[in-house]
Amino acid sequence: MSDPASAEPGMVLHRRVWRETSALLEVLTPGHGRIGLVVKGYRKRRQMNGVLEPFRELQLSWSGRGELYTLTQAEPVRGHWLLSGQRLYCGLYLNELLWRLLPRHDAQPEVYTLYQHTLDALHQTDSHAATVLRLFEKHLLMLLGFGLLLDYEADQATRISASLNYRYDPEQGPQPTRASDGINGASLLALHQERFEQPGQLADARRLLRSVIQYHLGSVQLHSHRLLQRY
Amino acid sequence: MKPSGSGDLLVRLLGALQVLPGVGQRSAQRMALHLLQRDRQGGKLLAEVMLEAIERVGHCQQCRNLTTDEQCVICRNPERDDSLVCVVESPADVMALEQAGVFSGSYFVLLGRLSPLDGIGPDDLGLELLIERLAGGAIRELIIATNTSVEGEATAHYLQELAQPYQIKVSRLAQGVPLGGELEYLDRSTLALSFNNRAEIH
């Protein structure tokens, strides 16, 4: 993964100031996974600044090798996913999750597609944002090899029963429990079928996914949760 | 122990100058030699003023802009309309708006913007001061002048929600074609925005 690339599609997940006059972009690409791009003389290249924003697809060229590449060119491919209000907070959450959960230089074209489809869904104002986020989390975990076991118990032989409570082990899967803080079998099945019909099932899915994601993040804390209390 | 001769002091000066943005080893050397060889008086003045500014400049208790007093010049000015509050990200934005000379209300300076991915949340923007002013009932309009970056937009939305219970007018700076701008070269998203926000000609 050391060759320069030209006119590759990519989307900015995050941008921060880097050594006074440069910026460091965290970018998601289909062909190179998550990469770090340094934009030199960032403050002087005003024309580029407006373009290097999250939620728009770009064509990027870069040079260099190693951990960080140097951006040489950036062109917008098409318009924005113009998210506003709470939808914008949701979008920022997707970005933070991808930034923190994806290793660098691990090409996963499916993750890129999932991300864009999720932005499409958030962009439609009649979609249900909380459901969109839960499905994104579930599918992202699956693509990263951390898929949840939702229709069978951890022994992979016993079917989940809608009337039992389970304790979810991020490595093993669900195990029946009598404890009242477990997750309801019906909620596991709802997440499996991606149909949240009963009240509370979406909230259960949120709690489960959040704890599994936290397990894989280790000591890293997500910050966008603070803005997302409603979802 | 390091020797504390003149060479060492010069090295320290070079290092100290490099805290300034855009000043590296070479510029620091040029500055230091200029001050020591040609303008010691100027250097002394610079050091004194800088020390005094760093000790005395704080934040306005009303708008959080930089000032040496409890309230800044703008907040103290009786000619200015307190019922209009323009919210900006930084003191530099206040300076820019003042130079544009279009606004005669007061400001509120966030000293940052919501940036969840960097861990900068609502608590880091001094918003309790703004809420106090909103609750005071003297504000007619909140003009949101955060940047048009994704973080600026997120901040704008947060401010809008914050102001909602107080039933005051909330506005946002318009976005569009810059003066002297040519459509052909305009960023396509800006073009789309200004098209959607087009204004009727009177």
CSV table of C-alpha atoms in Angstrom, one decimal:
chain,number,residue,atom,x,y,z
A,1,MET,CA,0.0,0.0,0.0
A,2,SER,CA,2.7,2.5,-0.8
A,3,ASP,CA,2.0,3.7,-4.3
A,4,PRO,CA,0.7,7.1,-5.1
A,5,ALA,CA,-2.9,7.2,-6.3
A,6,SER,CA,-4.7,9.4,-8.7
A,7,ALA,CA,-8.3,10.3,-9.0
A,8,GLU,CA,-9.5,7.8,-6.4
A,9,PRO,CA,-12.9,8.2,-4.9
A,10,GLY,CA,-13.0,9.0,-1.2
A,11,MET,CA,-14.9,10.8,1.5
A,12,VAL,CA,-13.6,13.0,4.3
A,13,LEU,CA,-14.5,11.6,7.8
A,14,HIS,CA,-12.6,14.2,9.8
A,15,ARG,CA,-10.3,17.1,9.4
A,16,ARG,CA,-8.1,18.7,11.9
A,17,VAL,CA,-5.3,21.3,11.9
A,18,TRP,CA,-1.9,19.7,11.6
A,19,ARG,CA,1.4,21.5,12.4
A,20,GLU,CA,0.0,25.0,12.1
A,21,THR,CA,-0.3,25.4,8.4
A,22,SER,CA,-1.4,21.9,7.3
A,23,ALA,CA,-4.5,19.8,7.8
A,24,LEU,CA,-4.8,16.1,8.5
A,25,LEU,CA,-7.7,14.4,6.8
A,26,GLU,CA,-9.1,11.0,7.8
A,27,VAL,CA,-10.5,9.7,4.5
A,28,LEU,CA,-12.6,6.7,3.7
A,29,THR,CA,-11.9,5.2,0.3
A,30,PRO,CA,-13.3,2.0,-1.4
A,31,GLY,CA,-9.9,0.8,-2.7
A,32,HIS,CA,-7.5,1.8,0.1
A,33,GLY,CA,-9.7,1.7,3.2
A,34,ARG,CA,-9.3,4.5,5.7
A,35,ILE,CA,-6.2,6.6,5.0
A,36,GLY,CA,-4.6,9.7,6.5
A,37,LEU,CA,-3.9,12.5,4.1
A,38,VAL,CA,-1.9,15.6,4.9
A,39,VAL,CA,-2.9,18.8,3.2
A,40,LYS,CA,0.1,21.1,3.0
A,41,GLY,CA,-0.4,24.8,3.1
A,42,TYR,CA,-4.0,24.2,4.0
A,43,ARG,CA,-4.8,27.7,5.0
A,44,LYS,CA,-3.6,29.2,1.8
A,45,ARG,CA,-5.5,26.8,-0.5
A,46,ARG,CA,-8.8,28.4,0.1
A,47,GLN,CA,-10.3,27.0,-3.1
A,48,MET,CA,-9.7,23.5,-1.8
A,49,ASN,CA,-10.9,24.1,1.8
A,50,GLY,CA,-14.6,24.3,1.0
A,51,VAL,CA,-14.3,21.0,-0.9
A,52,LEU,CA,-12.5,19.1,1.8
A,53,GLU,CA,-15.6,18.7,4.0
A,54,PRO,CA,-17.4,15.6,5.2
A,55,PHE,CA,-20.4,14.3,3.4
A,56,ARG,CA,-19.3,14.8,-0.2
A,57,GLU,CA,-17.7,12.5,-2.5
A,58,LEU,CA,-14.4,13.6,-3.9
A,59,GLN,CA,-11.8,12.4,-6.4
A,60,LEU,CA,-8.5,12.4,-4.6
A,61,SER,CA,-4.9,12.1,-5.7
A,62,TRP,CA,-2.1,11.6,-3.3
A,63,SER,CA,1.6,10.8,-3.1
A,64,GLY,CA,4.0,9.4,-0.6
A,65,ARG,CA,4.4,6.2,1.4
A,66,GLY,CA,4.1,5.1,4.9
A,67,GLU,CA,1.4,5.9,7.4
A,68,LEU,CA,0.4,9.3,6.1
A,69,TYR,CA,0.1,10.4,2.5
A,70,THR,CA,0.2,13.9,1.0
A,71,LEU,CA,-2.8,15.1,-0.8
A,72,THR,CA,-2.0,16.4,-4.3
A,73,GLN,CA,-5.4,17.1,-5.8
A,74,ALA,CA,-9.1,17.0,-4.8
A,75,GLU,CA,-12.1,17.5,-6.9
A,76,PRO,CA,-15.7,17.2,-5.9
A,77,VAL,CA,-17.5,14.4,-7.8
A,78,ARG,CA,-21.1,15.4,-7.1
A,79,GLY,CA,-23.1,17.4,-4.7
A,80,HIS,CA,-23.3,17.2,-1.0
A,81,TRP,CA,-25.3,15.0,1.2
A,82,LEU,CA,-26.6,18.1,2.8
A,83,LEU,CA,-27.6,16.9,6.2
A,84,SER,CA,-29.1,19.4,8.6
A,85,GLY,CA,-30.1,19.5,12.2
A,86,GLN,CA,-30.3,16.1,14.0
A,87,ARG,CA,-29.4,14.3,10.8
A,88,LEU,CA,-26.1,16.2,10.7
A,89,TYR,CA,-25.4,14.9,14.2
A,90,CYS,CA,-26.2,11.4,13.0
A,91,GLY,CA,-23.8,11.8,10.1
A,92,LEU,CA,-21.1,12.9,12.4
A,93,TYR,CA,-21.7,9.8,14.5
A,94,LEU,CA,-21.2,7.6,11.4
A,95,ASN,CA,-17.9,9.4,10.7
A,96,GLU,CA,-16.7,9.0,14.3
A,97,LEU,CA,-17.6,5.3,14.3
A,98,LEU,CA,-15.8,4.7,11.0
A,99,TRP,CA,-12.8,6.7,12.1
A,100,ARG,CA,-12.4,4.8,15.3
A,101,LEU,CA,-13.4,1.3,14.3
A,102,LEU,CA,-11.7,0.9,10.9
A,103,PRO,CA,-8.0,0.1,10.9
A,104,ARG,CA,-5.9,2.2,8.4
A,105,HIS,CA,-5.1,0.8,4.9
A,106,ASP,CA,-7.6,-2.1,5.1
A,107,ALA,CA,-9.6,-1.9,1.8
A,108,GLN,CA,-13.3,-2.7,2.3
A,109,PRO,CA,-15.3,-1.5,-0.6
A,110,GLU,CA,-18.5,-2.8,1.1
A,111,VAL,CA,-18.0,-0.4,4.0
A,112,TYR,CA,-17.8,2.5,1.6
A,113,THR,CA,-21.0,1.4,-0.1
A,114,LEU,CA,-22.7,0.9,3.3
A,115,TYR,CA,-21.7,4.4,4.3
A,116,GLN,CA,-23.0,6.0,1.2
A,117,HIS,CA,-26.3,4.1,1.4
A,118,THR,CA,-26.7,5.1,5.0
A,119,LEU,CA,-26.1,8.8,4.1
A,120,ASP,CA,-28.7,8.4,1.4
A,121,ALA,CA,-31.1,7.1,4.0
A,122,LEU,CA,-30.3,9.9,6.4
A,123,HIS,CA,-30.7,12.5,3.7
A,124,GLN,CA,-34.3,11.3,3.1
A,125,THR,CA,-36.2,13.3,5.7
A,126,ASP,CA,-39.0,10.7,5.9
A,127,SER,CA,-36.6,7.9,7.0
A,128,HIS,CA,-36.5,6.9,10.7
A,129,ALA,CA,-33.0,8.0,11.8
A,130,ALA,CA,-32.7,5.7,14.8
A,131,THR,CA,-33.4,2.6,12.7
A,132,VAL,CA,-31.0,3.8,10.0
A,133,LEU,CA,-28.2,4.1,12.7
A,134,ARG,CA,-29.0,0.7,14.2
A,135,LEU,CA,-28.8,-1.0,10.8
A,136,PHE,CA,-25.6,0.8,10.0
A,137,GLU,CA,-24.0,-0.4,13.2
A,138,LYS,CA,-25.2,-3.9,12.7
A,139,HIS,CA,-23.9,-4.2,9.1
A,140,LEU,CA,-20.6,-2.4,9.9
A,141,LEU,CA,-19.9,-4.9,12.7
A,142,MET,CA,-20.7,-7.7,10.3
A,143,LEU,CA,-18.4,-6.4,7.6
A,144,LEU,CA,-15.5,-6.0,10.1
A,145,GLY,CA,-15.9,-9.6,11.1
A,146,PHE,CA,-17.6,-8.8,14.4
A,147,GLY,CA,-21.1,-9.8,13.3
A,148,LEU,CA,-23.7,-10.4,16.0
A,149,LEU,CA,-25.2,-13.8,16.7
A,150,LEU,CA,-28.9,-13.0,16.9
A,151,ASP,CA,-31.0,-16.0,16.0
A,152,TYR,CA,-29.1,-18.7,18.0
A,153,GLU,CA,-27.6,-18.9,21.4
A,154,ALA,CA,-23.9,-18.9,21.9
A,155,ASP,CA,-23.9,-22.7,21.5
A,156,GLN,CA,-25.0,-22.2,17.9
A,157,ALA,CA,-27.6,-24.9,18.3
A,158,THR,CA,-30.4,-23.5,20.4
A,159,ARG,CA,-32.8,-21.0,18.7
A,160,ILE,CA,-33.4,-17.7,20.5
A,161,SER,CA,-36.7,-17.7,22.2
A,162,ALA,CA,-38.8,-14.5,22.2
A,163,SER,CA,-39.9,-15.1,25.7
A,164,LEU,CA,-36.5,-15.5,27.4
A,165,ASN,CA,-33.9,-12.9,28.6
A,166,TYR,CA,-30.3,-13.1,27.4
A,167,ARG,CA,-26.9,-11.8,28.4
A,168,TYR,CA,-24.8,-10.9,25.3
A,169,ASP,CA,-21.2,-11.8,25.3
A,170,PRO,CA,-19.4,-9.8,22.5
A,171,GLU,CA,-17.2,-12.8,21.7
A,172,GLN,CA,-19.6,-15.7,22.3
A,173,GLY,CA,-23.1,-14.4,21.7
A,174,PRO,CA,-26.3,-14.6,23.7
A,175,GLN,CA,-26.7,-16.8,26.7
A,176,PRO,CA,-29.9,-17.2,28.6
A,177,THR,CA,-30.0,-15.4,31.9
A,178,ARG,CA,-32.5,-14.8,34.7
A,179,ALA,CA,-31.0,-11.4,35.5
A,180,SER,CA,-33.4,-8.6,34.8
A,181,ASP,CA,-30.8,-6.4,33.0
A,182,GLY,CA,-30.5,-8.9,30.1
A,183,ILE,CA,-31.8,-8.3,26.6
A,184,ASN,CA,-35.1,-9.7,25.6
A,185,GLY,CA,-35.1,-12.5,23.1
A,186,ALA,CA,-37.8,-10.8,21.0
A,187,SER,CA,-35.5,-7.8,20.7
A,188,LEU,CA,-32.6,-10.0,19.5
A,189,LEU,CA,-34.9,-11.5,16.8
A,190,ALA,CA,-36.2,-8.0,15.9
A,191,LEU,CA,-32.7,-6.9,15.2
A,192,HIS,CA,-32.0,-10.1,13.3
A,193,GLN,CA,-35.0,-9.5,11.1
A,194,GLU,CA,-34.4,-5.8,11.0
A,195,ARG,CA,-38.1,-5.1,11.9
A,196,PHE,CA,-38.7,-3.2,15.1
A,197,GLU,CA,-42.4,-3.6,15.7
A,198,GLN,CA,-42.7,-3.5,19.5
A,199,PRO,CA,-41.9,-0.5,21.6
A,200,GLY,CA,-38.6,-0.8,23.3
A,201,GLN,CA,-37.0,-3.1,20.7
A,202,LEU,CA,-35.2,-0.3,19.0
A,203,ALA,CA,-33.9,0.9,22.3
A,204,ASP,CA,-32.8,-2.6,23.2
A,205,ALA,CA,-31.0,-2.8,19.9
A,206,ARG,CA,-29.3,0.5,20.6
A,207,ARG,CA,-28.1,-0.7,24.0
A,208,LEU,CA,-26.8,-4.0,22.7
A,209,LEU,CA,-25.0,-2.5,19.7
A,210,ARG,CA,-23.5,0.2,21.8
A,211,SER,CA,-22.1,-2.2,24.3
A,212,VAL,CA,-20.6,-4.5,21.5
A,213,ILE,CA,-19.2,-1.5,19.7
A,214,GLN,CA,-17.6,-0.2,23.0
A,215,TYR,CA,-16.1,-3.7,23.5
A,216,HIS,CA,-14.4,-3.4,20.1
A,217,LEU,CA,-13.3,0.2,20.7
A,218,GLY,CA,-11.5,-0.8,23.9
A,219,SER,CA,-10.6,2.3,25.8
A,220,VAL,CA,-11.6,4.8,23.0
A,221,GLN,CA,-14.6,6.8,23.9
A,222,LEU,CA,-17.0,8.1,21.2
A,223,HIS,CA,-17.9,11.8,21.7
A,224,SER,CA,-20.8,12.3,19.3
A,225,HIS,CA,-23.0,10.2,21.6
A,226,ARG,CA,-23.4,13.4,23.7
A,227,LEU,CA,-25.2,15.1,20.8
A,228,LEU,CA,-27.2,12.0,19.9
A,229,GLN,CA,-29.2,11.4,23.1
A,230,ARG,CA,-32.4,11.1,21.1
A,231,TYR,CA,-31.1,8.4,18.8
B,1,MET,CA,24.0,22.0,35.0
B,2,LYS,CA,24.0,23.6,31.6
B,3,PRO,CA,26.3,26.6,31.1
B,4,SER,CA,24.2,29.8,31.3
B,5,GLY,CA,26.3,31.9,29.0
B,6,SER,CA,25.2,34.1,26.2
B,7,GLY,CA,25.0,31.3,23.6
B,8,ASP,CA,22.5,29.5,25.8
B,9,LEU,CA,20.3,32.6,26.1
B,10,LEU,CA,20.3,33.1,22.4
B,11,VAL,CA,19.2,29.5,21.9
B,12,ARG,CA,16.4,30.0,24.4
B,13,LEU,CA,15.3,33.2,22.5
B,14,LEU,CA,15.2,31.3,19.2
B,15,GLY,CA,13.2,28.6,20.8
B,16,ALA,CA,10.8,31.1,22.4
B,17,LEU,CA,10.1,32.9,19.2
B,18,GLN,CA,9.0,29.7,17.6
B,19,VAL,CA,5.8,29.6,19.6
B,20,LEU,CA,4.5,32.1,17.0
B,21,PRO,CA,2.5,30.7,14.1
B,22,GLY,CA,4.5,30.5,10.9
B,23,VAL,CA,7.8,31.1,12.7
B,24,GLY,CA,10.4,28.3,12.2
B,25,GLN,CA,14.1,28.1,13.0
B,26,ARG,CA,15.1,30.5,10.2
B,27,SER,CA,12.6,33.3,10.9
B,28,ALA,CA,13.3,33.0,14.6
B,29,GLN,CA,17.0,33.6,13.9
B,30,ARG,CA,16.2,36.6,11.7
B,31,MET,CA,13.9,38.1,14.3
B,32,ALA,CA,16.3,37.5,17.2
B,33,LEU,CA,19.3,39.0,15.3
B,34,HIS,CA,17.3,42.0,14.2
B,35,LEU,CA,16.2,42.8,17.7
B,36,LEU,CA,19.7,42.3,19.2
B,37,GLN,CA,21.7,44.0,16.5
B,38,ARG,CA,19.4,46.8,15.3
B,39,ASP,CA,16.5,47.4,17.6
B,40,ARG,CA,17.0,46.6,21.2
B,41,GLN,CA,14.6,49.4,22.2
B,42,GLY,CA,11.8,47.9,20.0
B,43,GLY,CA,12.5,44.5,21.5
B,44,LYS,CA,12.2,45.8,25.0
B,45,LEU,CA,8.9,47.5,24.2
B,46,LEU,CA,7.6,44.3,22.5
B,47,ALA,CA,8.6,42.2,25.6
B,48,GLU,CA,6.9,44.7,28.0
B,49,VAL,CA,3.7,45.0,26.0
B,50,MET,CA,3.5,41.3,25.4
B,51,LEU,CA,3.9,40.5,29.1
B,52,GLU,CA,1.3,43.1,30.1
B,53,ALA,CA,-1.2,41.8,27.5
B,54,ILE,CA,-0.8,38.3,28.6
B,55,GLU,CA,-1.3,39.2,32.2
B,56,ARG,CA,-4.2,41.6,31.7
B,57,VAL,CA,-6.2,40.5,28.7
B,58,GLY,CA,-9.1,38.2,29.7
B,59,HIS,CA,-12.6,37.5,28.5
B,60,CYS,CA,-15.6,39.9,28.5
B,61,GLN,CA,-18.0,38.7,31.1
B,62,GLN,CA,-20.9,39.3,28.7
B,63,CYS,CA,-19.7,38.2,25.3
B,64,ARG,CA,-16.4,36.3,26.0
B,65,ASN,CA,-14.5,38.5,23.5
B,66,LEU,CA,-10.9,39.4,24.5
B,67,THR,CA,-10.7,42.5,26.7
B,68,THR,CA,-8.7,44.0,29.6
B,69,ASP,CA,-11.9,45.0,31.5
B,70,GLU,CA,-14.9,43.2,32.9
B,71,GLN,CA,-16.8,44.2,29.8
B,72,CYS,CA,-15.4,44.8,26.3
B,73,VAL,CA,-15.6,48.1,24.4
B,74,ILE,CA,-18.5,46.8,22.3
B,75,CYS,CA,-20.6,45.6,25.3
B,76,ARG,CA,-19.9,48.9,27.1
B,77,ASN,CA,-20.9,51.1,24.2
B,78,PRO,CA,-24.4,52.5,24.9
B,79,GLU,CA,-24.9,53.2,21.2
B,80,ARG,CA,-25.0,49.5,20.4
B,81,ASP,CA,-28.1,47.5,20.3
B,82,ASP,CA,-28.0,44.8,23.0
B,83,SER,CA,-31.2,43.2,21.8
B,84,LEU,CA,-29.4,41.9,18.6
B,85,VAL,CA,-26.8,39.3,19.4
B,86,CYS,CA,-24.5,37.9,16.8
B,87,VAL,CA,-22.9,34.6,17.7
B,88,VAL,CA,-19.4,33.9,16.2
B,89,GLU,CA,-16.7,31.3,16.7
B,90,SER,CA,-13.7,33.5,17.5
B,91,PRO,CA,-12.5,37.0,18.3
B,92,ALA,CA,-11.1,37.2,14.7
B,93,ASP,CA,-14.7,36.9,13.5
B,94,VAL,CA,-15.7,39.8,15.6
B,95,MET,CA,-12.9,41.9,14.1
B,96,ALA,CA,-13.9,40.8,10.6
B,97,LEU,CA,-17.6,41.8,11.2
B,98,GLU,CA,-16.6,45.1,12.8
B,99,GLN,CA,-14.4,46.0,9.8
B,100,ALA,CA,-17.3,45.2,7.5
B,101,GLY,CA,-19.2,47.8,9.5
B,102,VAL,CA,-22.7,46.5,9.0
B,103,PHE,CA,-23.6,45.4,12.5
B,104,SER,CA,-24.4,47.7,15.4
B,105,GLY,CA,-25.6,45.0,17.9
B,106,SER,CA,-23.7,43.0,20.3
B,107,TYR,CA,-21.8,39.7,20.0
B,108,PHE,CA,-21.3,36.4,21.7
B,109,VAL,CA,-18.0,34.6,21.1
B,110,LEU,CA,-18.0,30.9,21.4
B,111,LEU,CA,-14.2,30.5,21.4
B,112,GLY,CA,-14.6,27.4,19.4
B,113,ARG,CA,-17.3,25.3,17.8
B,114,LEU,CA,-19.0,22.0,18.4
B,115,SER,CA,-16.7,19.4,17.1
B,116,PRO,CA,-17.9,16.0,18.5
B,117,LEU,CA,-15.1,14.1,16.8
B,118,ASP,CA,-12.6,16.2,18.7
B,119,GLY,CA,-14.4,15.9,21.9
B,120,ILE,CA,-15.5,19.6,21.9
B,121,GLY,CA,-19.1,19.6,23.2
B,122,PRO,CA,-21.7,22.2,24.2
B,123,ASP,CA,-20.1,22.5,27.6
B,124,ASP,CA,-16.9,23.8,26.1
B,125,LEU,CA,-18.5,26.9,24.5
B,126,GLY,CA,-19.6,28.9,27.5
B,127,LEU,CA,-23.2,28.6,26.5
B,128,GLU,CA,-24.5,29.0,30.1
B,129,LEU,CA,-23.6,32.7,29.7
B,130,LEU,CA,-25.6,32.9,26.5
B,131,ILE,CA,-28.6,31.1,28.1
B,132,GLU,CA,-28.5,33.6,30.9
B,133,ARG,CA,-28.8,36.4,28.4
B,134,LEU,CA,-31.5,34.7,26.5
B,135,ALA,CA,-33.5,34.0,29.7
B,136,GLY,CA,-33.0,37.7,30.7
B,137,GLY,CA,-35.5,38.5,28.0
B,138,ALA,CA,-33.7,41.4,26.5
B,139,ILE,CA,-32.7,39.7,23.2
B,140,ARG,CA,-34.8,40.2,20.1
B,141,GLU,CA,-32.8,38.4,17.5
B,142,LEU,CA,-30.0,35.8,17.6
B,143,ILE,CA,-27.9,36.1,14.4
B,144,ILE,CA,-25.8,32.9,14.0
B,145,ALA,CA,-22.6,33.6,12.2
B,146,THR,CA,-20.7,30.4,12.7
B,147,ASN,CA,-18.5,29.1,9.8
B,148,THR,CA,-20.1,27.1,7.0
B,149,SER,CA,-18.1,24.1,7.8
B,150,VAL,CA,-19.8,20.9,9.0
B,151,GLU,CA,-18.9,21.8,12.6
B,152,GLY,CA,-20.1,25.3,12.1
B,153,GLU,CA,-23.4,23.9,10.8
B,154,ALA,CA,-23.7,21.6,13.8
B,155,THR,CA,-23.1,24.5,16.1
B,156,ALA,CA,-25.7,26.6,14.3
B,157,HIS,CA,-28.3,23.9,14.8
B,158,TYR,CA,-27.4,23.5,18.4
B,159,LEU,CA,-27.8,27.3,19.0
B,160,GLN,CA,-31.1,27.3,17.2
B,161,GLU,CA,-32.4,24.5,19.5
B,162,LEU,CA,-31.1,26.4,22.5
B,163,ALA,CA,-33.0,29.6,21.5
B,164,GLN,CA,-36.2,27.8,20.7
B,165,PRO,CA,-37.8,28.0,24.2
B,166,TYR,CA,-37.3,31.8,24.3
B,167,GLN,CA,-39.3,32.4,21.1
B,168,ILE,CA,-37.0,35.0,19.6
B,169,LYS,CA,-36.1,35.5,16.0
B,170,VAL,CA,-33.1,33.3,15.0
B,171,SER,CA,-31.3,34.0,11.7
B,172,ARG,CA,-28.3,32.7,10.0
B,173,LEU,CA,-25.8,34.5,7.6
B,174,ALA,CA,-26.8,34.0,4.0
B,175,GLN,CA,-24.6,31.8,1.8
B,176,GLY,CA,-24.0,32.5,-1.8
B,177,VAL,CA,-21.9,33.9,-4.7
B,178,PRO,CA,-19.0,36.1,-3.4
B,179,LEU,CA,-18.7,39.6,-4.7
B,180,GLY,CA,-16.9,39.6,-8.0
B,181,GLY,CA,-17.3,35.8,-8.2
B,182,GLU,CA,-17.7,34.1,-11.5
B,183,LEU,CA,-20.2,31.3,-11.6
B,184,GLU,CA,-18.1,29.2,-13.9
B,185,TYR,CA,-15.4,28.9,-11.2
B,186,LEU,CA,-17.7,28.7,-8.2
B,187,ASP,CA,-17.7,25.5,-6.1
B,188,ARG,CA,-20.8,23.6,-7.2
B,189,SER,CA,-22.2,23.2,-3.7
B,190,THR,CA,-22.0,27.0,-3.1
B,191,LEU,CA,-23.6,27.6,-6.4
B,192,ALA,CA,-26.4,25.2,-5.6
B,193,LEU,CA,-27.0,26.8,-2.2
B,194,SER,CA,-27.1,30.3,-3.6
B,195,PHE,CA,-29.5,29.1,-6.3
B,196,ASN,CA,-31.8,27.6,-3.7
B,197,ASN,CA,-31.6,30.7,-1.5
B,198,ARG,CA,-32.0,33.2,-4.4
B,199,ALA,CA,-33.6,36.5,-3.4
B,200,GLU,CA,-36.3,38.5,-5.2
B,201,ILE,CA,-35.1,41.7,-6.8
B,202,HIS,CA,-37.0,44.7,-5.5
